[in-house]
JSON list of C-alpha atoms in Angstrom, two decimals:
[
{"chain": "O", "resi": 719, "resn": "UNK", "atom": "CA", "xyz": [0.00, 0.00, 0.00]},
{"chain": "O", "resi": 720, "resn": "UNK", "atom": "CA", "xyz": [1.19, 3.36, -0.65]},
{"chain": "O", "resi": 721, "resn": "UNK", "atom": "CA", "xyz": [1.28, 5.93, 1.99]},
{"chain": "O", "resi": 722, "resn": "UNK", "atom": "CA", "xyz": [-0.33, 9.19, 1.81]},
{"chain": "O", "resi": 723, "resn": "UNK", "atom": "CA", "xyz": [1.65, 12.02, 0.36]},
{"chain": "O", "resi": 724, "resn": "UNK", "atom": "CA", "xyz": [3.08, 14.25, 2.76]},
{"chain": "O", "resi": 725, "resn": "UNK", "atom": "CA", "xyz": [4.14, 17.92, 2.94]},
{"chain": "O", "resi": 726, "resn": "UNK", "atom": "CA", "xyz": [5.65, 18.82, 5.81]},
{"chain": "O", "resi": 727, "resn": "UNK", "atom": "CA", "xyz": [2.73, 18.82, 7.58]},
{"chain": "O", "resi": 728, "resn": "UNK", "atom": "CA", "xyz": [0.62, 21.45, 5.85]},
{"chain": "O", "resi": 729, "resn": "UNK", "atom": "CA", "xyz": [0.35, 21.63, 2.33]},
{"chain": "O", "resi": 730, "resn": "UNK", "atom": "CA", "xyz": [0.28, 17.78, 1.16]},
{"chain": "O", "resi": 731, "resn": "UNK", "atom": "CA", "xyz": [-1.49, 16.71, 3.83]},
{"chain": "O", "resi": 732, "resn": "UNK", "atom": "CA", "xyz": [-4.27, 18.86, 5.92]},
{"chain": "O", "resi": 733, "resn": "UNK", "atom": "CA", "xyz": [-6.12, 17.41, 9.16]},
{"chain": "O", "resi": 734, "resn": "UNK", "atom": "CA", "xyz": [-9.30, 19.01, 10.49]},
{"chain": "O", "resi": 735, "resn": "UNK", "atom": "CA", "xyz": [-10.65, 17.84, 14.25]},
{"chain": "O", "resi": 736, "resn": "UNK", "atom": "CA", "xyz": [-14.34, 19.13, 14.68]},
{"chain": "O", "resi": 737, "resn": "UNK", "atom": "CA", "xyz": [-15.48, 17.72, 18.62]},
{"chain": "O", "resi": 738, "resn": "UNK", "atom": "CA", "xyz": [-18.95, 17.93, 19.50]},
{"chain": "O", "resi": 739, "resn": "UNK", "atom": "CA", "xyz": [-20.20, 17.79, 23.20]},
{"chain": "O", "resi": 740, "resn": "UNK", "atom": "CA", "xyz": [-23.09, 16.06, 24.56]},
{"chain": "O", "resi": 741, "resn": "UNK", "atom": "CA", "xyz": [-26.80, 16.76, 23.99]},
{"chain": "O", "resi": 742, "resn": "UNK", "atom": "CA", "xyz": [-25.98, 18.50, 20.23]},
{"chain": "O", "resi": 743, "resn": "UNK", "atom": "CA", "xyz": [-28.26, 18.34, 17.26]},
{"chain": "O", "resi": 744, "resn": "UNK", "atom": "CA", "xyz": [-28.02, 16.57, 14.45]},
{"chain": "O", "resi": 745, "resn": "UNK", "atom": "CA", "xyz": [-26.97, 19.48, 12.52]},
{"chain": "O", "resi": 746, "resn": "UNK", "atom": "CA", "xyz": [-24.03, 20.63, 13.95]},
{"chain": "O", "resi": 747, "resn": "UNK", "atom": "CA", "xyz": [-21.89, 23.77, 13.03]},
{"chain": "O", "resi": 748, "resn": "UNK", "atom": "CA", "xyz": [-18.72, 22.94, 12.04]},
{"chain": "O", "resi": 749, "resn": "UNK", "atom": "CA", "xyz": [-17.24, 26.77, 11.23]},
{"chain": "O", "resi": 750, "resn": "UNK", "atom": "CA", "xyz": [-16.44, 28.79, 7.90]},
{"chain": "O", "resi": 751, "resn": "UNK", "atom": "CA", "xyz": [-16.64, 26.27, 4.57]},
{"chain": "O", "resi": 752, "resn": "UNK", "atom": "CA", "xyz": [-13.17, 27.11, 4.09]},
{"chain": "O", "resi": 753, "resn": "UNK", "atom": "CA", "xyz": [-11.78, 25.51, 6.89]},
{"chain": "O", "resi": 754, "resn": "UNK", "atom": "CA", "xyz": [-12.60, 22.08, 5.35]},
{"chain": "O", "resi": 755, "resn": "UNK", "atom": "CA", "xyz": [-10.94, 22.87, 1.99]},
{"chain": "O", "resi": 756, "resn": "UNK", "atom": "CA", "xyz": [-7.09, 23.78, 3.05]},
{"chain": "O", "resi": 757, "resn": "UNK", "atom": "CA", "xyz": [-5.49, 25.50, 0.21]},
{"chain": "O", "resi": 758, "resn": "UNK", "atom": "CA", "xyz": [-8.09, 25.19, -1.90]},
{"chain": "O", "resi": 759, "resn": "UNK", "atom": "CA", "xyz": [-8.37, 29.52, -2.36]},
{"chain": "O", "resi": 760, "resn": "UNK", "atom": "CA", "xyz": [-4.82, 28.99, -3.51]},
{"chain": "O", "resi": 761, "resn": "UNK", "atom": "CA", "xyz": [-5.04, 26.60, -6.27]},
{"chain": "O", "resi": 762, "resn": "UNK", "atom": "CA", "xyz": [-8.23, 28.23, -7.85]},
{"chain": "O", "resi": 763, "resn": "UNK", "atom": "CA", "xyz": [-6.05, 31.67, -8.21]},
{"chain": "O", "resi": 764, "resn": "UNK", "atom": "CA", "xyz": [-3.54, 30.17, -10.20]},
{"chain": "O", "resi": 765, "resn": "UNK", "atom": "CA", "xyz": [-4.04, 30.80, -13.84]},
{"chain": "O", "resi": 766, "resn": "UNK", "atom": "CA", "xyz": [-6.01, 27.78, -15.66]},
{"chain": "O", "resi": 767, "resn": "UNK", "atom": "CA", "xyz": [-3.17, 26.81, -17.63]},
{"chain": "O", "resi": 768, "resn": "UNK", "atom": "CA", "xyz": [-1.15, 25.85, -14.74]},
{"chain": "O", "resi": 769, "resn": "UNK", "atom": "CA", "xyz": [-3.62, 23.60, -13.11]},
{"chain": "O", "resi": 770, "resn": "UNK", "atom": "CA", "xyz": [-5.21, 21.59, -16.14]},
{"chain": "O", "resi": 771, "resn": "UNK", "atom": "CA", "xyz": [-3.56, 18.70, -15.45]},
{"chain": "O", "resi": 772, "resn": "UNK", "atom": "CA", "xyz": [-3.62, 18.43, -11.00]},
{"chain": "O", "resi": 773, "resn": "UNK", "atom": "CA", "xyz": [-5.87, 19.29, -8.65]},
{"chain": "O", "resi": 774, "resn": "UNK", "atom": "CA", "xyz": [-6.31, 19.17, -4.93]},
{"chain": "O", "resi": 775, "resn": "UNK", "atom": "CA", "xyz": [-8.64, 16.37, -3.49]},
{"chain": "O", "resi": 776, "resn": "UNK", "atom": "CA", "xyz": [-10.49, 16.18, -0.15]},
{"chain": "O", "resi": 777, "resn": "UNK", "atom": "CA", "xyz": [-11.39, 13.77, 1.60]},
{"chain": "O", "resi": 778, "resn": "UNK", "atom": "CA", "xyz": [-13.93, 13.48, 4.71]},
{"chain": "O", "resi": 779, "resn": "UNK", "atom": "CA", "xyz": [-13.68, 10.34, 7.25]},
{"chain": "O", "resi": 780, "resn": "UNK", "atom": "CA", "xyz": [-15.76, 10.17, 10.50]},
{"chain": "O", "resi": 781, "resn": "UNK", "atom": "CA", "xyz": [-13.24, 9.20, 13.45]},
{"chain": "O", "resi": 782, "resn": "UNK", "atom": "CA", "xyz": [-16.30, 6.89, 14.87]},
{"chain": "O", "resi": 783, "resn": "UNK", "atom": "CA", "xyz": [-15.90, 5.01, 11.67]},
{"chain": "O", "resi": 784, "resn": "UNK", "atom": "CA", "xyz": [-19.16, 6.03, 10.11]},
{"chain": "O", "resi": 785, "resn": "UNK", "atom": "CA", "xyz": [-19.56, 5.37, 6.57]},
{"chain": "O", "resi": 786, "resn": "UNK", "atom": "CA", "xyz": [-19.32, 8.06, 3.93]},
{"chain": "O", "resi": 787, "resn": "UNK", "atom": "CA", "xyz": [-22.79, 7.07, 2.61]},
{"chain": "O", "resi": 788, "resn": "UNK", "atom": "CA", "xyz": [-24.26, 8.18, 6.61]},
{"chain": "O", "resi": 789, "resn": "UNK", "atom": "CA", "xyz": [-22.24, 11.34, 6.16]},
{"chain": "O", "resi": 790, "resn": "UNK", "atom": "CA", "xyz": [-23.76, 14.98, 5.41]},
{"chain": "O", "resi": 791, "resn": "UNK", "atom": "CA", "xyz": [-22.49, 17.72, 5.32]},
{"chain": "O", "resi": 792, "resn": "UNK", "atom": "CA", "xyz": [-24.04, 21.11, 3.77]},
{"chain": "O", "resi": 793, "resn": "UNK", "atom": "CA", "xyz": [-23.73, 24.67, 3.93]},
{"chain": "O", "resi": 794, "resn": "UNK", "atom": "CA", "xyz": [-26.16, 27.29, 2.44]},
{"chain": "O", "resi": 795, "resn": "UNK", "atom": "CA", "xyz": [-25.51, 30.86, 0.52]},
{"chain": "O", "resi": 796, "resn": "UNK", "atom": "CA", "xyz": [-27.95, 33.16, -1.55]},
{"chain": "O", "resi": 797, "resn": "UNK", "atom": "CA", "xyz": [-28.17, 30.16, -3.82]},
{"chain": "O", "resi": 798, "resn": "UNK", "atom": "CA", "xyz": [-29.68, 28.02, -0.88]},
{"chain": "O", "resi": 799, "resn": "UNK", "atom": "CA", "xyz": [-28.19, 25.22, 0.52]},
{"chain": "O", "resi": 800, "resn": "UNK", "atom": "CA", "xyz": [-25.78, 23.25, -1.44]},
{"chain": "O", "resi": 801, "resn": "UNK", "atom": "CA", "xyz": [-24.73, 19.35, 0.16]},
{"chain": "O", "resi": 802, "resn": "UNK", "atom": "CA", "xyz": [-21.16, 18.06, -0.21]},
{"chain": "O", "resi": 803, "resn": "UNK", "atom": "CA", "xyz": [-21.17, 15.39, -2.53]},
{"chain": "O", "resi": 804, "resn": "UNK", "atom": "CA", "xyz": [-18.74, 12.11, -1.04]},
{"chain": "O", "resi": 805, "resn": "UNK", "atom": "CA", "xyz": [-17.93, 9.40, -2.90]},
{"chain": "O", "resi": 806, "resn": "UNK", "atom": "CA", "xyz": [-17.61, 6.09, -0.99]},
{"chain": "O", "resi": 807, "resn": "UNK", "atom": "CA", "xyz": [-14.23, 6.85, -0.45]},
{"chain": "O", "resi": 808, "resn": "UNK", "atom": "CA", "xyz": [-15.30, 9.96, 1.60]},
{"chain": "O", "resi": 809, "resn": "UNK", "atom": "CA", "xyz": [-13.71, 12.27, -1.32]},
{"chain": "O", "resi": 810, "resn": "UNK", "atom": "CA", "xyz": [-15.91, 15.54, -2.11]},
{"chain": "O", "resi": 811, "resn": "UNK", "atom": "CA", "xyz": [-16.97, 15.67, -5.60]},
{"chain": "O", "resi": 812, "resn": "UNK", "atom": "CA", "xyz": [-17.82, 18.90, -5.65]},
{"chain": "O", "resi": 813, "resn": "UNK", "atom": "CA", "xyz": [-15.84, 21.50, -3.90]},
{"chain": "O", "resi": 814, "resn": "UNK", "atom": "CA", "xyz": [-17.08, 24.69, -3.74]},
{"chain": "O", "resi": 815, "resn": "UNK", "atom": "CA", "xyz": [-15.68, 27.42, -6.15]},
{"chain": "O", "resi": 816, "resn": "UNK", "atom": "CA", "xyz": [-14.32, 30.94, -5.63]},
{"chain": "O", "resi": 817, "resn": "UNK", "atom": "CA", "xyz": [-17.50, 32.64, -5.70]},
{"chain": "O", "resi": 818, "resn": "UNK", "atom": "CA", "xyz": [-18.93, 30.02, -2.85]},
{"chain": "O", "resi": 819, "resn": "UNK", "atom": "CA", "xyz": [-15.29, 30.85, -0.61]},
{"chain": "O", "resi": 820, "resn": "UNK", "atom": "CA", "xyz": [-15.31, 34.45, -1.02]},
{"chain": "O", "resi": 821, "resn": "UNK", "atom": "CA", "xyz": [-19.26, 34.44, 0.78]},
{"chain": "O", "resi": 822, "resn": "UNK", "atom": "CA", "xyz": [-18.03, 32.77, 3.37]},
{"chain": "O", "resi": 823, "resn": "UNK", "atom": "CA", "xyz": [-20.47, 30.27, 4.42]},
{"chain": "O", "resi": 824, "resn": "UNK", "atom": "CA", "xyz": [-20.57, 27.81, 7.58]},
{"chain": "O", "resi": 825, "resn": "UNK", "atom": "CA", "xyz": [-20.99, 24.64, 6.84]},
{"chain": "O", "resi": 826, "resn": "UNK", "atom": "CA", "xyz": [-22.68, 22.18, 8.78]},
{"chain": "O", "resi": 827, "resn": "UNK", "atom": "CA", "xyz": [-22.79, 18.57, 9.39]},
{"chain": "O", "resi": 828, "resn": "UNK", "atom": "CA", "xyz": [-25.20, 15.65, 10.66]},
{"chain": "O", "resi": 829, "resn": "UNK", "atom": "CA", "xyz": [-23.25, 13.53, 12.94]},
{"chain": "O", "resi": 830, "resn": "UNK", "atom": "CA", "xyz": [-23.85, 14.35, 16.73]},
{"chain": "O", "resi": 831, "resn": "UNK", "atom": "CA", "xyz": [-20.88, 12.81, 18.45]},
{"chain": "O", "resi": 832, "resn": "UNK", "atom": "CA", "xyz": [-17.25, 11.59, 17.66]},
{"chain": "O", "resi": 833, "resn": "UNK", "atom": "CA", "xyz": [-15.43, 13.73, 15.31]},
{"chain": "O", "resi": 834, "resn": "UNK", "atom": "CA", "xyz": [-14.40, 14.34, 11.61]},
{"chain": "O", "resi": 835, "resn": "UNK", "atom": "CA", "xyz": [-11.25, 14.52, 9.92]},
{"chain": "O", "resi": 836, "resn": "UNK", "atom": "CA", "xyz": [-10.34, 15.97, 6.34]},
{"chain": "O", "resi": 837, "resn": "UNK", "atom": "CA", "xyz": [-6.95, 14.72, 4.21]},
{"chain": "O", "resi": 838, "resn": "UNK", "atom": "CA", "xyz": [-5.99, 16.65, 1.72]},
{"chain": "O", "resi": 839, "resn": "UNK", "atom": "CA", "xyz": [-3.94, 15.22, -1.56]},
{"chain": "O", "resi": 840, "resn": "UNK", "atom": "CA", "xyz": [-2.78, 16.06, -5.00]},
{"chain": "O", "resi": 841, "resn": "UNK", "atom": "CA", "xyz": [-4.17, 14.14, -7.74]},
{"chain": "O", "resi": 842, "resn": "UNK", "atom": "CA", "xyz": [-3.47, 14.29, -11.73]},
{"chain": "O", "resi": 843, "resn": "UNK", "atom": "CA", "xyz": [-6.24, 15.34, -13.85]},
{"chain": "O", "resi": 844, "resn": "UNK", "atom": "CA", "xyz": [-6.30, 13.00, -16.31]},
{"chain": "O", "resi": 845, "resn": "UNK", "atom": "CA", "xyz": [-8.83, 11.50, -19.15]},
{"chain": "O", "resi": 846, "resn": "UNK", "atom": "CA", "xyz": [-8.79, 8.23, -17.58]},
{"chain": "O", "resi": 847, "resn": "UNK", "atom": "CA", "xyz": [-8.82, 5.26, -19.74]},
{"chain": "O", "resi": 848, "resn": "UNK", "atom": "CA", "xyz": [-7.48, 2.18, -20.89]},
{"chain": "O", "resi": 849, "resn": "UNK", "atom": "CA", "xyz": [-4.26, 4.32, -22.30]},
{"chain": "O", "resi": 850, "resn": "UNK", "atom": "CA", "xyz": [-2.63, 7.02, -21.06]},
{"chain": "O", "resi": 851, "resn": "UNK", "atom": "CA", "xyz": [-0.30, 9.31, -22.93]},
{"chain": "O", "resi": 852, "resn": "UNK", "atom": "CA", "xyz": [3.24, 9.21, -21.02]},
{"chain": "O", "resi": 853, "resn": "UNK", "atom": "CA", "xyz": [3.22, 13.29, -21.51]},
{"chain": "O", "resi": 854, "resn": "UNK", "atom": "CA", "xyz": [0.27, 13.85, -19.75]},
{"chain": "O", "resi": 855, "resn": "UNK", "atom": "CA", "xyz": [1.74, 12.21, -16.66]},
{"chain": "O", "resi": 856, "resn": "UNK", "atom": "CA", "xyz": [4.43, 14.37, -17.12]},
{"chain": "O", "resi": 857, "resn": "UNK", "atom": "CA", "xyz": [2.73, 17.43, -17.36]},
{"chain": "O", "resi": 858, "resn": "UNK", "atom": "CA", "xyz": [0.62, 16.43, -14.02]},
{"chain": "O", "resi": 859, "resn": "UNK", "atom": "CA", "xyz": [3.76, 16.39, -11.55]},
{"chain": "O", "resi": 860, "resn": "UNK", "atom": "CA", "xyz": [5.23, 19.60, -13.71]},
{"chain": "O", "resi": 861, "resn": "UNK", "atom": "CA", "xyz": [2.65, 21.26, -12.59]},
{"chain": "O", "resi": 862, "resn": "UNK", "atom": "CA", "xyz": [1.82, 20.11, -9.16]},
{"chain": "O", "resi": 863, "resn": "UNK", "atom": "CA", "xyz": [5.79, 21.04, -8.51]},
{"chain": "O", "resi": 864, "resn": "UNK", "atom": "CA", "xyz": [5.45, 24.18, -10.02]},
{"chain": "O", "resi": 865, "resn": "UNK", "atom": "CA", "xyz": [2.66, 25.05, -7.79]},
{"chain": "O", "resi": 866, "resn": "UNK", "atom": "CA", "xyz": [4.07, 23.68, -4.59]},
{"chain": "O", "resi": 867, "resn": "UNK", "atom": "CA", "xyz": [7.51, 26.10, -5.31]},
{"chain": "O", "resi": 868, "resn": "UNK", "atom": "CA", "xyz": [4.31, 29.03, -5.75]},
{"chain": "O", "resi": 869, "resn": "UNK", "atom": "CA", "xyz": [2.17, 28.40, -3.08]},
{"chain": "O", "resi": 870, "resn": "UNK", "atom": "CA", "xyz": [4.68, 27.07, -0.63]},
{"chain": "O", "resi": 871, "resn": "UNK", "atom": "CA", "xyz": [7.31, 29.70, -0.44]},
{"chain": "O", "resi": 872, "resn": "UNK", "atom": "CA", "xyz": [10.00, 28.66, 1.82]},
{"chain": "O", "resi": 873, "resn": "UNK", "atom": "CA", "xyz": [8.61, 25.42, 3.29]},
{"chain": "O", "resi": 874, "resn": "UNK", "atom": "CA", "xyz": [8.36, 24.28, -0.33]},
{"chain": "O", "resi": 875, "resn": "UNK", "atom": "CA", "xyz": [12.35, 23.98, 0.24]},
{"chain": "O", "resi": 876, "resn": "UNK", "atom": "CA", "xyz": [11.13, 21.41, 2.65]},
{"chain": "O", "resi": 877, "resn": "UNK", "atom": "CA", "xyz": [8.88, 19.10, 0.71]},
{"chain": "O", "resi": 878, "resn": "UNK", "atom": "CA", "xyz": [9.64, 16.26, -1.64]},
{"chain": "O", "resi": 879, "resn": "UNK", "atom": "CA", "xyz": [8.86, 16.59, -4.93]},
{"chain": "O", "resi": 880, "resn": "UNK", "atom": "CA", "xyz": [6.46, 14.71, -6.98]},
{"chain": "O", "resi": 881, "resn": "UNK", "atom": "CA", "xyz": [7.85, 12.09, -8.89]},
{"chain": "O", "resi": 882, "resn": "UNK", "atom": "CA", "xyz": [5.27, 8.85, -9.10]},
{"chain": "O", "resi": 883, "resn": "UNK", "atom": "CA", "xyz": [1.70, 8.13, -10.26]},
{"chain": "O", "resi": 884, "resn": "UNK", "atom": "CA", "xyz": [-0.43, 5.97, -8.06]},
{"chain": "O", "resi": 885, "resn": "UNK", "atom": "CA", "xyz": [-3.29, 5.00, -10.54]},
{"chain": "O", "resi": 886, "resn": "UNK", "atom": "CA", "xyz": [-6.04, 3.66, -8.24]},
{"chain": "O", "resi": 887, "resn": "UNK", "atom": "CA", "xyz": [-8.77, 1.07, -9.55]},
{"chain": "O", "resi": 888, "resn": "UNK", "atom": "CA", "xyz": [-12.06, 0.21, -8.12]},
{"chain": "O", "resi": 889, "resn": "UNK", "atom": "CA", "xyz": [-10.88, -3.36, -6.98]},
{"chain": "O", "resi": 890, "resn": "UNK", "atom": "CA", "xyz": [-8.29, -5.36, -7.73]},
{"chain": "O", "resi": 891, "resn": "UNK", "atom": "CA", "xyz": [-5.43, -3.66, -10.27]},
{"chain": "O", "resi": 892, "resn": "UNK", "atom": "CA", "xyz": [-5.55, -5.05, -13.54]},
{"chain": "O", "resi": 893, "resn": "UNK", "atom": "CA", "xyz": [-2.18, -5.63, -15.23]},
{"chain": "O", "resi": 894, "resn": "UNK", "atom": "CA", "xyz": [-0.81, -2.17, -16.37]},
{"chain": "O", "resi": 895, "resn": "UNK", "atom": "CA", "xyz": [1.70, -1.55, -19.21]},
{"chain": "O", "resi": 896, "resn": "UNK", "atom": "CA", "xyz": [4.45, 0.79, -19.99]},
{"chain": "O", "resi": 897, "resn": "UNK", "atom": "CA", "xyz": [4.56, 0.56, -23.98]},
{"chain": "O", "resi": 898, "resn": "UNK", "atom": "CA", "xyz": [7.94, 2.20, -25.29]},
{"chain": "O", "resi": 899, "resn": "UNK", "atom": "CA", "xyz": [9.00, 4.01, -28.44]},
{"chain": "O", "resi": 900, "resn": "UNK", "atom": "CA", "xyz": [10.20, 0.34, -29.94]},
{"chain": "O", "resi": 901, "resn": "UNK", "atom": "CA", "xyz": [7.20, -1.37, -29.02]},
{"chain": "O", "resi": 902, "resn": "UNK", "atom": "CA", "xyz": [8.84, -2.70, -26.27]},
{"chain": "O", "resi": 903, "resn": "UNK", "atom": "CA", "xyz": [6.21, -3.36, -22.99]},
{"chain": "O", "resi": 904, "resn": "UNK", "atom": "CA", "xyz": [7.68, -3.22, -19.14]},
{"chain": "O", "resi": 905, "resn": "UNK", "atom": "CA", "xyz": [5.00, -4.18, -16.29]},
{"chain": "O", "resi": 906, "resn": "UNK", "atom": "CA", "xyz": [4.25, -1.51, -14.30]},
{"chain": "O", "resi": 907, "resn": "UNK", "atom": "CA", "xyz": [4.03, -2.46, -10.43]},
{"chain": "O", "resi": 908, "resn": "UNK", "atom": "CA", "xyz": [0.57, -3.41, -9.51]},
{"chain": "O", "resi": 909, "resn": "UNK", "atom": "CA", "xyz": [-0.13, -3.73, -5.54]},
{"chain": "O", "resi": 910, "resn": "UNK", "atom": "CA", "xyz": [-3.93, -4.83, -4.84]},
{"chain": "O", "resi": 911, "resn": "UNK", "atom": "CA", "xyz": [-5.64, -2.00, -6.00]},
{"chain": "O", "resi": 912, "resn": "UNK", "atom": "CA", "xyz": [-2.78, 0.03, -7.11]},
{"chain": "O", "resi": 913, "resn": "UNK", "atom": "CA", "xyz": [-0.41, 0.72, -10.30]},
{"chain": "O", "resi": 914, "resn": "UNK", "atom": "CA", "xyz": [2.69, 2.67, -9.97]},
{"chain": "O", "resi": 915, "resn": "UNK", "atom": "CA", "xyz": [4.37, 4.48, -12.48]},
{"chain": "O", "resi": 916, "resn": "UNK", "atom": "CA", "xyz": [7.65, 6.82, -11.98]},
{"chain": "O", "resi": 917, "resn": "UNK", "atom": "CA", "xyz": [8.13, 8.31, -15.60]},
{"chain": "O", "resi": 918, "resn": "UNK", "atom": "CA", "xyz": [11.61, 9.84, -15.08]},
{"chain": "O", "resi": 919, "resn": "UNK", "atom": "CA", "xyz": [13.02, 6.45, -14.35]},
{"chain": "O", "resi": 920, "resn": "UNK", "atom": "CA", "xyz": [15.73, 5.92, -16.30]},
{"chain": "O", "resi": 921, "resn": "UNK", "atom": "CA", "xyz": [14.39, 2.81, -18.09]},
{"chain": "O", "resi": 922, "resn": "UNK", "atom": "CA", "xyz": [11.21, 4.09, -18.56]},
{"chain": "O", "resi": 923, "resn": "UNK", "atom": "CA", "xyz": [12.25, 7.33, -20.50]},
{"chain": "O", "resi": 924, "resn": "UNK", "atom": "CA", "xyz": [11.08, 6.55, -23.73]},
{"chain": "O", "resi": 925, "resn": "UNK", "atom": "CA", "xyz": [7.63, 5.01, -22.77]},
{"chain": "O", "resi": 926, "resn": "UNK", "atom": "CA", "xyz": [5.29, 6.69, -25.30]},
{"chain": "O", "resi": 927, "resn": "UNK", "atom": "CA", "xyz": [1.90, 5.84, -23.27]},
{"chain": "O", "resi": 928, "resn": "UNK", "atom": "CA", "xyz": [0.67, 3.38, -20.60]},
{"chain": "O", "resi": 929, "resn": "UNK", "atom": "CA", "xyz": [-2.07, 0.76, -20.90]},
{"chain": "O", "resi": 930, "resn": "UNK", "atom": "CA", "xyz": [-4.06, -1.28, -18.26]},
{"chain": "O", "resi": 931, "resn": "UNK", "atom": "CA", "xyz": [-6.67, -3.79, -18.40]},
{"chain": "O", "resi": 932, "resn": "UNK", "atom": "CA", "xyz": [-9.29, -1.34, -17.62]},
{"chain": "O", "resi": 933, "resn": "UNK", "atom": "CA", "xyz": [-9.37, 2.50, -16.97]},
{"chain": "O", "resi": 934, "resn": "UNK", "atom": "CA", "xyz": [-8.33, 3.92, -13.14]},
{"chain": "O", "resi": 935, "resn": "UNK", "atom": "CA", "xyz": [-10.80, 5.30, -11.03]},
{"chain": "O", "resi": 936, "resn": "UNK", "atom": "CA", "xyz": [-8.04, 8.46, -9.78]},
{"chain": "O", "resi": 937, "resn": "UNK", "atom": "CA", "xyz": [-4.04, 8.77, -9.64]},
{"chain": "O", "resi": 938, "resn": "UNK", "atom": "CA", "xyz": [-2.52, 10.32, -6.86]},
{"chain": "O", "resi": 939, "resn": "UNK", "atom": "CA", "xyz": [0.54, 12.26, -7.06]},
{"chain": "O", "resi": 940, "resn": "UNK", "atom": "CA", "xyz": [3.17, 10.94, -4.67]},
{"chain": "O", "resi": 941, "resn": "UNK", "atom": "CA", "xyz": [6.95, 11.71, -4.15]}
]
């Protein structure tokens, strides 16, 4: 398994506690929106060009170990009120945009007791299918690094850069390919429900594009 990416302890990799106390609703305020989406302001002001092919990703878990499903989470503007979309995983699929950060909302959530935690990681925005062009992958960790150096400042001294794709599959990884400029195929790592793919390797310089049984679900971007 791989672990999750880490940035000193603030940019890769954000942790939110919310307590609650006895005798509390069922909607219960957690604070300002913002506070669940760490650094989220700063990678919607860079221009569009320089995020096209990374984004951030958040994910909400329940420290009582309740199930994403059982999980709600909403906040409401002049547009009314809006519910955080989670995937099983927990990961939001549909974080607010600038418009929705710059009003400020609180947001709220359902669960009464126990608390709630929020991971933040970089992920390649990819068309995900059964073949991936080796210069897209490229241009992901370009431009996660680039933005790290940006946003970062000096603790971006500090943090490892991103080097490797983790190409997550719902279930089991199928067997994934690194196809080279000869025609030439190297096996990618596959670990349960992972592939792994450094393209700056030295043998795997001239790959062209990779190809897997079926298409990813995400890919992280690790170190």
């Amino acid at each position: 398994m791989t672990r999750p990416t880490q940035m000193g302890a603030a940019l890769l990799m954000a942790a939110l506690l919310v307590s609650s106390a006895a005798g509390q609703s069922v909607a219960r305020e957690v604070g300002p929106l913002a506070r669940l989406f760490p650094h989220w302001q700063e990678y919607l002001d860079l221009p569009a060009n320089d995020r096209s092919h990374f984004t951030l990703a958040y994910a909400i878990g329940s420290t009582g170990s309740v199930p994403a499903e059982e999980i709600r989470i909403w906040y409401e503007n002049d547009a009314g009120e809006t519910e955080l979309v989670l995937d099983p995983g927990g990961q939001v699929l549909n974080p607010p945009d600038l418009s929705v950060l710059d009003a400020d909302p609180v947001a709220w959530v359902n669960q009464p007791q126990g608390g709630m935690s929020v991971s933040l990681s970089f992920q390649a925005s990819l068309e995900l299918g059964e073949e991936i062009n080796r210069l897209d992958t490229l241009l992901a960790l370009e431009q996660a690094n680039q933005a790290m150096r940006r946003v970062g400042g000096v603790a971006a001294l500090f943090a490892p850069s991103f080097k490797t794709l983790v190409f997550i599959f719902d279930g089991a990884a199928p067997e994934a390919w690194a196809v080279h400029a000869d025609g030439r195929r190297t096996a990618l790592i596959v670990q349960e429900s992972q592939a792994i793919y450094r393209p700056n390797d030295r043998d795997l310089r001239d790959v062209e594009y990779l190809v897997f049984g079926h298409a990813p679900a995400r890919v992280l971007l690790e170190s």
